[in-house]
Amino acid sequence: MMFLEHTYTTEDLLKRCRAGERKAQELLYKKFASKMMGVCMRYATDRMEAEDMLQNGFIRVFQKLDDFRGDGSFEGWVRRIMVHSSIEYYRKHHKMMQVVEIEESNEPSVNPLAVAKLDAKDLMVLIQQLAPGYRIVFNLYAIEGYSHKEIGGIVGISEGASKSQLSRARGILKEQIAKMERKNYENAG
Amino acid sequence: MQDNELDHLFHSNLEGFEMEPSAKVWQNVDAELQTGKRRRIVLVPFLSVAASIIVLVTAGILLIPHKTPVAHSQPIKDRIAENNPPAKKAAVVAAIVKPQVTQTAIAANPVNQSNRIRSVKKNIAVRQQPVANTTISQPSPVTPPVQLVIADVPQKHDDNVQNVKIDTAVIAQTIPSVQTIKPATIASNIPAAAPATKPAGKKHRIHSFGDMMNVVIAAVDKRKDKFIEFSDTDDDESTITGVNLGIVALKKQN
């Protein structure tokens, strides 16, 4: 039965979801939950926050399902909703512009590894340790691929502010990676 | 490390990053969707209840009479004394007096009719004079209206009393149907007119906007309690006396 569930196309599920079929909603959720959890994780400080964002995002997906006209992929549409849901989360919690500088003593808890050996989870921890403002701009620019103009519109900041926040985010990340490399070298030595 | 190298490092590793969320996320989403659905379902009866309340309140406002409501059991004269201003009082008194007027008119009617018949028959009587002589001896079935006629006659026709008497007898004999019908019609007319408080024939006249509406609604709505009923009094302002919405029906006692 589990195999049968995965044979439904997104179009089928969408049609059934629009008719209000509860089972189809669950299947659609399951189809995209892990991918979207991955998106939310990049915008969150931790797993709990990411799940809150994911939950709000999926509620909005189901509420706005009729708005999806089929232009472009459904996954892309859901992803955009998740990104907006994540930004909205910070807006609601007034965390948006709180810029907390990572101090030298506040070292990342990752094992010291060489850059080549940095895996996705390590990078995720690095990104999550950024202040929300930096994290959002870095995610939108480097991973989602938005321009500074678009980011300014989404986040509600100026294009210049987007550029400077990205610059600061990159600086912090480089710093953290270098620290990890150094520790790795020391351990090796 | 260059900026684009850093961006690429994160993009390549995290763009397709996946992670299984805990089961409670779906539970919460599902619960939210169900309550949303329930809210929409609940909203329909809620709206109909709200609409009913608005209709009832509106009807209530319209049904509040402009004058103090009159108790149904109260006698008419008391009502006049207590509730009606002098101007109205005169009107209502006139309405009560009216039946009496009609009654007297009906009572007087046979006289007129008899007179008319008599004047017509007078000619016949004159022509049938020899025959009439024999009819005098006959006991004529004289009825009260005819007696009135006889009483009335000497005042107006004092030229020939005998002739008149003959006339009456002739009328009594030649047109017995008139005599028998007349008391019957009087008898039926008087009791019918006496207990009626409203003058007859009033219902069919359109006096006000309310009456006009009643006629129009009656043409459309064949039920006993119409969709909306207006007062049929002679008041200048028409008040709604009844509303029937099928489920909710209100009627003001008249």
Short mmCIF file of C-alpha atoms in Angstrom, two decimals:
data_model
loop_
_atom_site.label_atom_id
_atom_site.label_comp_id
_atom_site.label_asym_id
_atom_site.label_seq_id
_atom_site.Cartn_x
_atom_site.Cartn_y
_atom_site.Cartn_z
CA MET A 1 0.00 0.00 0.00
CA MET A 2 2.81 2.37 0.80
CA PHE A 3 4.15 1.94 -2.73
CA LEU A 4 0.76 2.74 -4.20
CA GLU A 5 0.63 6.00 -2.30
CA HIS A 6 3.76 7.22 -4.01
CA THR A 7 2.41 6.56 -7.45
CA TYR A 8 -0.05 9.46 -7.25
CA THR A 9 1.06 12.37 -9.35
CA THR A 10 1.12 15.84 -7.85
CA GLU A 11 -1.69 16.85 -10.25
CA ASP A 12 -3.91 14.01 -8.98
CA LEU A 13 -3.22 14.94 -5.40
CA LEU A 14 -3.87 18.62 -6.05
CA LYS A 15 -7.22 17.83 -7.63
CA ARG A 16 -8.22 15.68 -4.68
CA CYS A 17 -6.91 18.21 -2.18
CA ARG A 18 -8.96 20.95 -3.81
CA ALA A 19 -12.01 18.73 -3.39
CA GLY A 20 -11.18 18.72 0.31
CA GLU A 21 -10.04 15.10 0.53
CA ARG A 22 -8.16 14.68 3.77
CA LYS A 23 -6.14 11.64 2.71
CA ALA A 24 -4.87 13.48 -0.36
CA GLN A 25 -3.78 16.38 1.82
CA GLU A 26 -1.76 14.02 3.96
CA LEU A 27 -0.14 12.41 0.89
CA LEU A 28 0.71 15.81 -0.57
CA TYR A 29 2.22 16.85 2.75
CA LYS A 30 4.29 13.69 2.96
CA LYS A 31 5.50 14.16 -0.59
CA PHE A 32 7.06 17.53 0.18
CA ALA A 33 7.54 17.58 3.97
CA SER A 34 11.21 16.47 4.10
CA LYS A 35 12.34 18.78 1.29
CA MET A 36 10.55 21.74 2.84
CA MET A 37 11.88 20.88 6.28
CA GLY A 38 15.33 21.21 4.67
CA VAL A 39 14.39 24.70 3.46
CA CYS A 40 13.03 25.80 6.81
CA MET A 41 16.09 24.45 8.62
CA ARG A 42 18.29 26.95 6.76
CA TYR A 43 16.17 29.85 7.97
CA ALA A 44 15.76 28.59 11.54
CA THR A 45 17.98 28.64 14.56
CA ASP A 46 17.06 25.08 15.46
CA ARG A 47 14.81 22.18 14.57
CA MET A 48 11.90 23.38 16.69
CA GLU A 49 11.80 26.73 14.97
CA ALA A 50 12.06 25.01 11.60
CA GLU A 51 9.06 22.84 12.41
CA ASP A 52 7.02 25.88 13.40
CA MET A 53 7.89 27.50 10.09
CA LEU A 54 7.08 24.28 8.21
CA GLN A 55 3.72 23.97 9.94
CA ASN A 56 2.69 27.55 9.18
CA GLY A 57 3.95 27.13 5.63
CA PHE A 58 1.92 23.99 4.95
CA ILE A 59 -1.25 25.47 6.43
CA ARG A 60 -0.81 28.36 4.00
CA VAL A 61 -0.11 25.96 1.12
CA PHE A 62 -3.42 24.17 1.70
CA GLN A 63 -5.33 27.40 2.22
CA LYS A 64 -3.97 28.92 -0.97
CA LEU A 65 -4.07 25.77 -3.09
CA ASP A 66 -6.61 27.32 -5.46
CA ASP A 67 -4.13 30.13 -6.17
CA PHE A 68 -1.67 27.72 -7.78
CA ARG A 69 -2.38 27.98 -11.49
CA GLY A 70 0.21 25.49 -12.65
CA ASP A 71 2.67 28.11 -13.92
CA GLY A 72 6.02 26.58 -13.04
CA SER A 73 6.54 23.64 -10.75
CA PHE A 74 4.37 23.02 -7.73
CA GLU A 75 7.49 22.30 -5.68
CA GLY A 76 8.87 25.74 -6.54
CA TRP A 77 5.56 27.33 -5.51
CA VAL A 78 5.57 25.45 -2.18
CA ARG A 79 9.21 26.37 -1.62
CA ARG A 80 8.46 30.06 -2.10
CA ILE A 81 5.65 29.79 0.43
CA MET A 82 8.05 28.13 2.89
CA VAL A 83 10.60 30.92 2.46
CA HIS A 84 7.95 33.57 3.00
CA SER A 85 6.59 31.65 5.97
CA SER A 86 10.07 31.54 7.49
CA ILE A 87 10.62 35.27 7.03
CA GLU A 88 7.14 35.94 8.40
CA TYR A 89 8.05 33.87 11.45
CA TYR A 90 10.88 36.24 12.31
CA ARG A 91 8.77 39.26 11.58
CA LYS A 92 6.18 38.02 14.04
CA HIS A 93 8.72 37.22 16.68
CA HIS A 94 10.52 40.54 16.27
CA LYS A 95 13.77 38.77 15.68
CA MET A 96 14.25 40.10 12.20
CA MET A 97 16.78 42.83 12.70
CA GLN A 98 18.35 41.58 15.86
CA VAL A 99 21.94 41.35 14.81
CA VAL A 100 23.84 39.26 17.25
CA GLU A 101 27.49 39.19 16.39
CA ILE A 102 29.15 35.89 16.86
CA GLU A 103 32.06 36.54 19.14
CA GLU A 104 35.37 34.86 18.90
CA SER A 105 34.75 32.83 22.04
CA ASN A 106 31.38 31.63 20.73
CA GLU A 107 32.83 28.83 18.68
CA PRO A 108 30.71 26.55 16.52
CA SER A 109 30.08 23.17 18.07
CA VAL A 110 31.03 21.27 14.94
CA ASN A 111 33.93 18.91 14.93
CA PRO A 112 37.01 20.52 13.46
CA LEU A 113 37.09 19.39 9.85
CA ALA A 114 38.75 20.49 6.67
CA VAL A 115 36.57 22.52 4.25
CA ALA A 116 36.55 19.60 1.86
CA LYS A 117 35.21 17.42 4.59
CA LEU A 118 32.47 19.85 5.63
CA ASP A 119 29.19 18.10 5.00
CA ALA A 120 25.68 19.50 4.71
CA LYS A 121 24.95 19.15 8.41
CA ASP A 122 28.05 21.09 9.40
CA LEU A 123 27.22 23.85 6.97
CA MET A 124 23.66 23.88 8.28
CA VAL A 125 24.93 24.46 11.80
CA LEU A 126 27.12 27.31 10.54
CA ILE A 127 24.23 28.97 8.79
CA GLN A 128 21.93 28.52 11.79
CA GLN A 129 24.42 30.28 14.01
CA LEU A 130 24.17 33.45 11.96
CA ALA A 131 21.97 36.23 13.25
CA PRO A 132 18.49 35.94 11.64
CA GLY A 133 18.95 39.08 9.52
CA TYR A 134 22.21 37.81 8.03
CA ARG A 135 20.91 34.30 7.71
CA ILE A 136 17.84 35.33 5.72
CA VAL A 137 19.78 37.50 3.29
CA PHE A 138 22.51 34.88 2.80
CA ASN A 139 19.90 32.15 2.18
CA LEU A 140 17.91 34.25 -0.25
CA TYR A 141 20.98 35.32 -2.21
CA ALA A 142 23.35 32.34 -2.13
CA ILE A 143 20.91 29.42 -2.06
CA GLU A 144 17.55 30.65 -3.42
CA GLY A 145 19.29 32.82 -5.98
CA TYR A 146 17.35 36.09 -5.52
CA SER A 147 18.86 39.43 -6.49
CA HIS A 148 19.42 42.17 -3.90
CA LYS A 149 16.51 44.08 -5.36
CA GLU A 150 14.22 41.07 -4.90
CA ILE A 151 15.54 40.45 -1.39
CA GLY A 152 14.87 44.09 -0.51
CA GLY A 153 11.26 43.60 -1.61
CA ILE A 154 10.76 40.29 0.20
CA VAL A 155 12.40 41.25 3.48
CA GLY A 156 11.39 44.88 3.46
CA ILE A 157 14.86 46.41 3.51
CA SER A 158 16.80 48.53 1.05
CA GLU A 159 18.95 47.02 -1.66
CA GLY A 160 22.02 48.50 0.04
CA ALA A 161 21.06 46.94 3.37
CA SER A 162 20.71 43.59 1.63
CA LYS A 163 24.20 43.92 0.14
CA SER A 164 25.83 44.91 3.41
CA GLN A 165 24.07 42.14 5.33
CA LEU A 166 25.18 39.58 2.76
CA SER A 167 28.73 40.88 3.04
CA ARG A 168 28.66 40.56 6.82
CA ALA A 169 27.15 37.08 6.62
CA ARG A 170 29.84 35.91 4.23
CA GLY A 171 32.53 37.36 6.47
CA ILE A 172 31.23 35.51 9.52
CA LEU A 173 30.89 32.22 7.64
CA LYS A 174 34.44 32.49 6.25
CA GLU A 175 35.68 33.23 9.71
CA GLN A 176 33.94 30.20 11.14
CA ILE A 177 35.21 27.92 8.38
CA ALA A 178 38.75 29.20 8.83
CA LYS A 179 38.52 28.56 12.55
CA MET A 180 37.40 25.02 11.86
CA GLU A 181 40.27 24.52 9.41
CA ARG A 182 42.74 25.85 11.97
CA LYS A 183 41.45 23.56 14.69
CA ASN A 184 41.54 20.66 12.26
CA TYR A 185 45.13 21.51 11.39
CA GLU A 186 46.07 21.78 15.08
CA ASN A 187 44.44 18.45 15.82
CA ALA A 188 46.20 16.89 12.89
CA GLY A 189 49.47 18.41 13.93
CA MET B 1 38.04 31.85 -0.08
CA GLN B 2 36.18 33.86 -2.68
CA ASP B 3 32.61 34.97 -2.13
CA ASN B 4 31.29 32.90 -5.00
CA GLU B 5 33.23 29.86 -3.75
CA LEU B 6 31.61 30.22 -0.35
CA ASP B 7 28.17 30.69 -1.93
CA HIS B 8 28.71 27.61 -4.09
CA LEU B 9 29.82 25.53 -1.11
CA PHE B 10 26.59 26.28 0.75
CA HIS B 11 24.38 26.12 -2.33
CA SER B 12 25.63 22.72 -3.47
CA ASN B 13 25.38 21.21 -0.01
CA LEU B 14 22.17 22.77 1.30
CA GLU B 15 19.98 23.45 -1.73
CA GLY B 16 18.70 19.87 -1.80
CA PHE B 17 18.96 19.28 1.92
CA GLU B 18 16.19 17.11 3.29
CA MET B 19 15.13 16.28 6.81
CA GLU B 20 12.18 14.34 8.17
CA PRO B 21 10.05 16.58 10.36
CA SER B 22 8.45 15.16 13.47
CA ALA B 23 4.96 13.67 13.24
CA LYS B 24 3.38 16.47 15.26
CA VAL B 25 3.83 18.90 12.37
CA TRP B 26 1.30 17.04 10.22
CA GLN B 27 -1.00 16.56 13.22
CA ASN B 28 -1.04 20.31 13.80
CA VAL B 29 -1.49 21.12 10.11
CA ASP B 30 -4.32 18.58 9.86
CA ALA B 31 -5.98 19.87 13.02
CA GLU B 32 -5.81 23.42 11.66
CA LEU B 33 -7.30 22.34 8.33
CA GLN B 34 -10.12 20.47 10.08
CA THR B 35 -11.00 23.37 12.35
CA GLY B 36 -10.92 25.66 9.33
CA LYS B 37 -13.31 23.33 7.56
CA ARG B 38 -15.53 23.07 10.62
CA ARG B 39 -15.58 26.84 10.92
CA ARG B 40 -16.85 27.13 7.36
CA ILE B 41 -19.53 24.50 7.95
CA VAL B 42 -20.60 26.07 11.23
CA LEU B 43 -20.71 29.48 9.56
CA VAL B 44 -23.70 28.55 7.34
CA PRO B 45 -26.23 27.91 10.15
CA PHE B 46 -24.72 30.78 12.08
CA LEU B 47 -25.43 33.13 9.20
CA SER B 48 -28.99 31.89 8.85
CA VAL B 49 -29.55 32.37 12.58
CA ALA B 50 -28.11 35.87 12.33
CA ALA B 51 -30.36 36.63 9.36
CA SER B 52 -33.39 35.35 11.25
CA ILE B 53 -32.55 37.57 14.21
CA ILE B 54 -32.25 40.59 11.94
CA VAL B 55 -35.61 39.79 10.33
CA LEU B 56 -37.26 39.31 13.72
CA VAL B 57 -35.82 42.53 15.12
CA THR B 58 -36.89 44.45 12.02
CA ALA B 59 -40.36 42.93 12.18
CA GLY B 60 -40.50 43.74 15.88
CA ILE B 61 -39.66 47.38 15.26
CA LEU B 62 -42.25 47.61 12.50
CA LEU B 63 -44.89 45.84 14.58
CA ILE B 64 -44.55 48.18 17.54
CA PRO B 65 -47.75 50.18 17.20
CA HIS B 66 -47.58 53.95 17.10
CA LYS B 67 -50.44 54.11 19.56
CA THR B 68 -50.84 52.19 22.77
CA PRO B 69 -52.01 48.68 21.90
CA VAL B 70 -55.65 47.99 22.70
CA ALA B 71 -56.62 44.92 24.66
CA HIS B 72 -58.82 42.66 22.61
CA SER B 73 -61.26 41.77 25.39
CA GLN B 74 -62.00 45.37 26.34
CA PRO B 75 -65.44 46.67 25.39
CA ILE B 76 -65.54 49.10 22.49
CA LYS B 77 -67.00 51.95 24.52
CA ASP B 78 -64.26 51.61 27.15
CA ARG B 79 -61.70 51.61 24.41
CA ILE B 80 -63.11 54.82 23.04
CA ALA B 81 -63.17 56.41 26.44
CA GLU B 82 -59.69 55.37 27.44
CA ASN B 83 -57.54 55.28 24.38
CA ASN B 84 -58.88 57.51 21.70
CA PRO B 85 -58.42 61.25 21.53
CA PRO B 86 -61.63 63.27 21.10
CA ALA B 87 -61.31 63.50 17.34
CA LYS B 88 -60.94 59.73 16.99
CA LYS B 89 -63.66 59.20 19.53
CA ALA B 90 -66.19 60.97 17.33
CA ALA B 91 -65.17 58.79 14.42
CA VAL B 92 -65.53 55.59 16.38
CA VAL B 93 -68.86 56.72 17.82
CA ALA B 94 -69.99 57.39 14.29
CA ALA B 95 -68.89 53.90 13.36
CA ILE B 96 -70.93 52.45 16.18
CA VAL B 97 -73.91 54.64 15.45
CA LYS B 98 -73.81 53.76 11.79
CA PRO B 99 -75.30 50.28 12.16
CA GLN B 100 -78.24 51.83 13.91
CA VAL B 101 -78.66 54.23 11.05
CA THR B 102 -78.60 51.41 8.55
CA GLN B 103 -81.01 49.53 10.70
CA THR B 104 -83.48 52.35 10.67
CA ALA B 105 -82.90 52.74 7.00
CA ILE B 106 -83.73 49.10 6.49
CA ALA B 107 -86.73 49.47 8.72
CA ALA B 108 -87.84 52.45 6.69
CA ASN B 109 -87.09 50.65 3.51
CA PRO B 110 -90.25 48.52 3.34
CA VAL B 111 -92.30 51.69 3.64
CA ASN B 112 -90.62 53.17 0.64
CA GLN B 113 -90.87 49.94 -1.25
CA SER B 114 -94.49 49.54 -0.31
CA ASN B 115 -95.14 53.08 -1.33
CA ARG B 116 -93.53 52.45 -4.62
CA ILE B 117 -95.45 49.27 -5.16
CA ARG B 118 -98.59 50.98 -4.00
CA SER B 119 -98.19 53.85 -6.39
CA VAL B 120 -97.67 51.39 -9.19
CA LYS B 121 -100.49 49.22 -8.11
CA LYS B 122 -102.72 52.16 -7.54
CA ASN B 123 -103.33 52.35 -11.24
CA ILE B 124 -104.06 48.69 -11.42
CA ALA B 125 -106.43 49.00 -8.49
CA VAL B 126 -108.26 51.82 -10.14
CA ARG B 127 -108.68 49.76 -13.24
CA GLN B 128 -109.66 46.66 -11.32
CA GLN B 129 -112.01 48.48 -8.97
CA PRO B 130 -114.92 45.95 -9.23
CA VAL B 131 -112.65 43.09 -8.50
CA ALA B 132 -111.14 44.98 -5.65
CA ASN B 133 -114.42 45.19 -3.82
CA THR B 134 -114.51 41.50 -3.36
CA THR B 135 -111.01 41.42 -2.15
CA ILE B 136 -111.68 43.81 0.71
CA SER B 137 -113.77 41.25 2.52
CA GLN B 138 -111.01 38.79 2.35
CA PRO B 139 -108.75 38.73 5.38
CA SER B 140 -105.57 40.02 3.99
CA PRO B 141 -102.37 38.66 5.39
CA VAL B 142 -101.13 42.00 6.59
CA THR B 143 -97.55 42.04 7.71
CA PRO B 144 -95.85 44.72 9.80
CA PRO B 145 -94.36 46.53 6.81
CA VAL B 146 -97.72 46.67 5.19
CA GLN B 147 -99.21 48.04 8.39
CA LEU B 148 -96.61 50.73 8.25
CA VAL B 149 -97.76 51.44 4.77
CA ILE B 150 -101.31 51.81 5.91
CA ALA B 151 -100.25 54.05 8.75
CA ASP B 152 -98.19 56.07 6.40
CA VAL B 153 -100.81 56.39 3.76
CA PRO B 154 -103.36 58.65 5.43
CA GLN B 155 -100.72 61.31 5.98
CA LYS B 156 -99.70 61.44 2.36
CA HIS B 157 -102.75 60.26 0.52
CA ASP B 158 -105.71 61.59 2.39
CA ASP B 159 -107.60 62.03 -0.86
CA ASN B 160 -108.79 58.46 -1.05
CA VAL B 161 -108.33 56.28 1.98
CA GLN B 162 -110.58 53.57 0.71
CA ASN B 163 -108.70 53.32 -2.49
CA VAL B 164 -105.51 52.97 -0.63
CA LYS B 165 -106.93 50.20 1.48
CA ILE B 166 -108.05 48.45 -1.62
CA ASP B 167 -104.62 49.01 -2.99
CA THR B 168 -103.01 47.37 -0.06
CA ALA B 169 -105.33 44.46 -0.29
CA VAL B 170 -104.61 44.16 -3.95
CA ILE B 171 -100.94 44.26 -3.26
CA ALA B 172 -101.43 41.64 -0.64
CA GLN B 173 -103.26 39.43 -3.01
CA THR B 174 -101.73 40.06 -6.36
CA ILE B 175 -98.15 40.15 -5.24
CA PRO B 176 -97.98 37.82 -2.31
CA SER B 177 -94.43 37.04 -3.14
CA VAL B 178 -93.38 40.62 -2.40
CA GLN B 179 -94.94 40.49 1.02
CA THR B 180 -93.56 37.18 1.97
CA ILE B 181 -90.11 38.06 0.81
CA LYS B 182 -90.06 41.46 2.40
CA PRO B 183 -90.32 40.42 6.04
CA ALA B 184 -87.82 37.75 5.36
CA THR B 185 -85.37 40.21 3.93
CA ILE B 186 -85.98 42.65 6.73
CA ALA B 187 -85.58 39.92 9.28
CA SER B 188 -82.36 38.84 7.75
CA ASN B 189 -81.11 42.35 7.21
CA ILE B 190 -81.68 43.68 10.66
CA PRO B 191 -79.97 41.02 12.74
CA ALA B 192 -77.14 40.98 10.31
CA ALA B 193 -76.62 44.68 10.53
CA ALA B 194 -77.20 45.05 14.24
CA PRO B 195 -74.26 43.10 15.71
CA ALA B 196 -71.77 44.30 13.12
CA THR B 197 -69.51 47.00 14.44
CA LYS B 198 -68.08 47.87 11.06
CA PRO B 199 -70.23 49.12 8.24
CA ALA B 200 -70.72 46.56 5.52
CA GLY B 201 -68.85 46.83 2.24
CA LYS B 202 -65.81 48.44 3.78
CA LYS B 203 -63.41 45.56 3.30
CA HIS B 204 -63.29 45.84 -0.45
CA ARG B 205 -62.42 49.48 -0.54
CA ILE B 206 -58.82 50.57 -0.77
CA HIS B 207 -58.25 53.43 1.61
CA SER B 208 -54.56 53.36 2.21
CA PHE B 209 -51.23 52.06 1.05
CA GLY B 210 -51.65 49.12 3.43
CA ASP B 211 -54.92 48.14 1.84
CA MET B 212 -53.37 48.31 -1.59
CA MET B 213 -50.46 46.14 -0.41
CA ASN B 214 -52.90 43.65 1.11
CA VAL B 215 -54.68 43.32 -2.22
CA VAL B 216 -51.43 42.86 -4.12
CA ILE B 217 -50.06 40.34 -1.60
CA ALA B 218 -53.37 38.44 -1.51
CA ALA B 219 -53.11 38.02 -5.28
CA VAL B 220 -49.67 36.45 -4.93
CA ASP B 221 -49.84 34.73 -1.56
CA LYS B 222 -52.83 32.43 -1.19
CA ARG B 223 -52.07 31.36 2.36
CA LYS B 224 -54.32 32.28 5.27
CA ASP B 225 -51.52 34.23 6.91
CA LYS B 226 -49.95 36.27 4.16
CA PHE B 227 -46.26 36.94 3.74
CA ILE B 228 -46.94 40.37 5.11
CA GLU B 229 -50.22 41.88 6.23
CA PHE B 230 -51.10 45.49 6.84
CA SER B 231 -53.77 46.96 9.05
CA ASP B 232 -57.08 47.55 7.30
CA THR B 233 -58.19 50.41 9.49
CA ASP B 234 -58.91 53.88 8.23
CA ASP B 235 -55.79 55.27 9.82
CA ASP B 236 -53.63 57.40 7.63
CA GLU B 237 -50.58 55.35 8.44
CA SER B 238 -50.64 51.66 7.68
CA THR B 239 -49.00 49.38 10.21
CA ILE B 240 -47.88 45.83 9.59
CA THR B 241 -50.13 43.44 11.47
CA GLY B 242 -48.71 40.13 10.35
CA VAL B 243 -45.60 38.55 8.92
CA ASN B 244 -45.40 34.95 7.70
CA LEU B 245 -41.99 33.76 6.59
CA GLY B 246 -42.95 30.10 6.50
CA ILE B 247 -40.79 29.12 9.48
CA VAL B 248 -41.57 32.20 11.50
CA ALA B 249 -45.07 33.64 11.48
CA LEU B 250 -46.15 36.63 13.47
CA LYS B 251 -49.62 38.08 13.63
CA LYS B 252 -50.89 40.99 15.60
CA GLN B 253 -54.26 40.38 17.19
CA ASN B 254 -56.91 42.73 15.91
#
